[in-house]
Short mmCIF file of C-alpha atoms in Angstrom, two decimals:
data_model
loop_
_atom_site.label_atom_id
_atom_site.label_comp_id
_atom_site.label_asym_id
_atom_site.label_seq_id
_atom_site.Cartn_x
_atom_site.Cartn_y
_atom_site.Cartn_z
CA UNK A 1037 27.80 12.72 32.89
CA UNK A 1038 28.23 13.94 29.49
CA UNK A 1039 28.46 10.31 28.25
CA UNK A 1040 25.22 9.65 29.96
CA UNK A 1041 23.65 12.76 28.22
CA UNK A 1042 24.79 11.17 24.96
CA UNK A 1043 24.05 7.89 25.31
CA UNK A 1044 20.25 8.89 26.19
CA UNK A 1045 20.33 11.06 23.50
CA UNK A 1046 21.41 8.31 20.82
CA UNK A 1047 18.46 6.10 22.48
CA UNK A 1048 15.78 9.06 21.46
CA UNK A 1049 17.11 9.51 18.22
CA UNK A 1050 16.76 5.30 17.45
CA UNK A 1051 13.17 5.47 18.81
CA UNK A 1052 12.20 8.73 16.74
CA UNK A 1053 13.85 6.82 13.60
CA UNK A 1054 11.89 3.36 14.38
CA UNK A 1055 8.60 5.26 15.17
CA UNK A 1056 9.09 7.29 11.84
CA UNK A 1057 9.92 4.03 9.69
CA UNK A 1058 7.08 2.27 11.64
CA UNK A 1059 4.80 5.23 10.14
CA UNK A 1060 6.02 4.99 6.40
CA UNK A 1061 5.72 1.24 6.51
CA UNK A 1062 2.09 1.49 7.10
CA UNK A 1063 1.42 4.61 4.91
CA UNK A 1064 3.03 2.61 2.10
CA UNK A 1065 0.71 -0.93 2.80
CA UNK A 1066 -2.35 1.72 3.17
CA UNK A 1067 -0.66 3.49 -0.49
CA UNK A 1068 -0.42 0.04 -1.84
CA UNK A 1069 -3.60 -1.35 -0.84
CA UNK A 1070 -5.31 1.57 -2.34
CA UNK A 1071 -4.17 1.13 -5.24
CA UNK A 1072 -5.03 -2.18 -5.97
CA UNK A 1073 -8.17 -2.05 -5.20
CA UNK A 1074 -8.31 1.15 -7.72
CA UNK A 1075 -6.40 -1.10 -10.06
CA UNK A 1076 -8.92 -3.72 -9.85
CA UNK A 1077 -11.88 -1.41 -10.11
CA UNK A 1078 -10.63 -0.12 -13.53
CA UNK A 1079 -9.88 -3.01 -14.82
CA UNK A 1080 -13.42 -4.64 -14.06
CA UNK A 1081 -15.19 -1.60 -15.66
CA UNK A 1082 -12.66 -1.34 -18.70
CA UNK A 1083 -13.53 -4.74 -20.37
CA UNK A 1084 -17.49 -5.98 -18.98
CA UNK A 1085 -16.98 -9.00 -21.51
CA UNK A 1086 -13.88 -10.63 -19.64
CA UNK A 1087 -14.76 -12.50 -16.56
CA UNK A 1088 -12.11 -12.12 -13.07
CA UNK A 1089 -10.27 -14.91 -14.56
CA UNK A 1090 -9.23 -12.94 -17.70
CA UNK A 1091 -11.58 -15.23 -19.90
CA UNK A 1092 -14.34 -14.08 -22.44
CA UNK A 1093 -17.90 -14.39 -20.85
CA UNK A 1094 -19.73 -15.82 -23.74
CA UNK A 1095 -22.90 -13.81 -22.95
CA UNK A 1096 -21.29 -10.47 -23.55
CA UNK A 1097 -18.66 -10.84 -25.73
CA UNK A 1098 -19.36 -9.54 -29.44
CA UNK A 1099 -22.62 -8.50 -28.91
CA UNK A 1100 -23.41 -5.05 -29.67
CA UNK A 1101 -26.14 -2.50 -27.88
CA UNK A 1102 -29.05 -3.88 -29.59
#
């Protein structure tokens, strides 16, 4: 009886564990996709003369606020 108590135990504790990584796991993608998108964000409104490629756009680049 004792062994049963145990054994039911153990199973509790592997589903607490697996719902608990299942939890992180997603927090972390959410974390992750967050901060790409902040990444990406910046980096679009840090340098308006570089197209998504990374290459000058001719129409901004060295011009000055007239």
């Amino acid at each position: 009886m004792a062994d049963d108590n145990d054994e039911n135990t153990r199973q509790e504790s592997k589903r607490a564990k697996a719902s608990r990584d299942d939890r992180l796991k997603s927090a972390l993608r959410e974390n992750l996709k967050r901060r790409k998108l902040q990444a990406r964000e910046r980096a679009a409104s840090a340098d308006p003369s570089q197209n998504d490629d990374g290459s000058l756009n001719e129409e901004t680049a060295g011009k000055t606020g007239d």
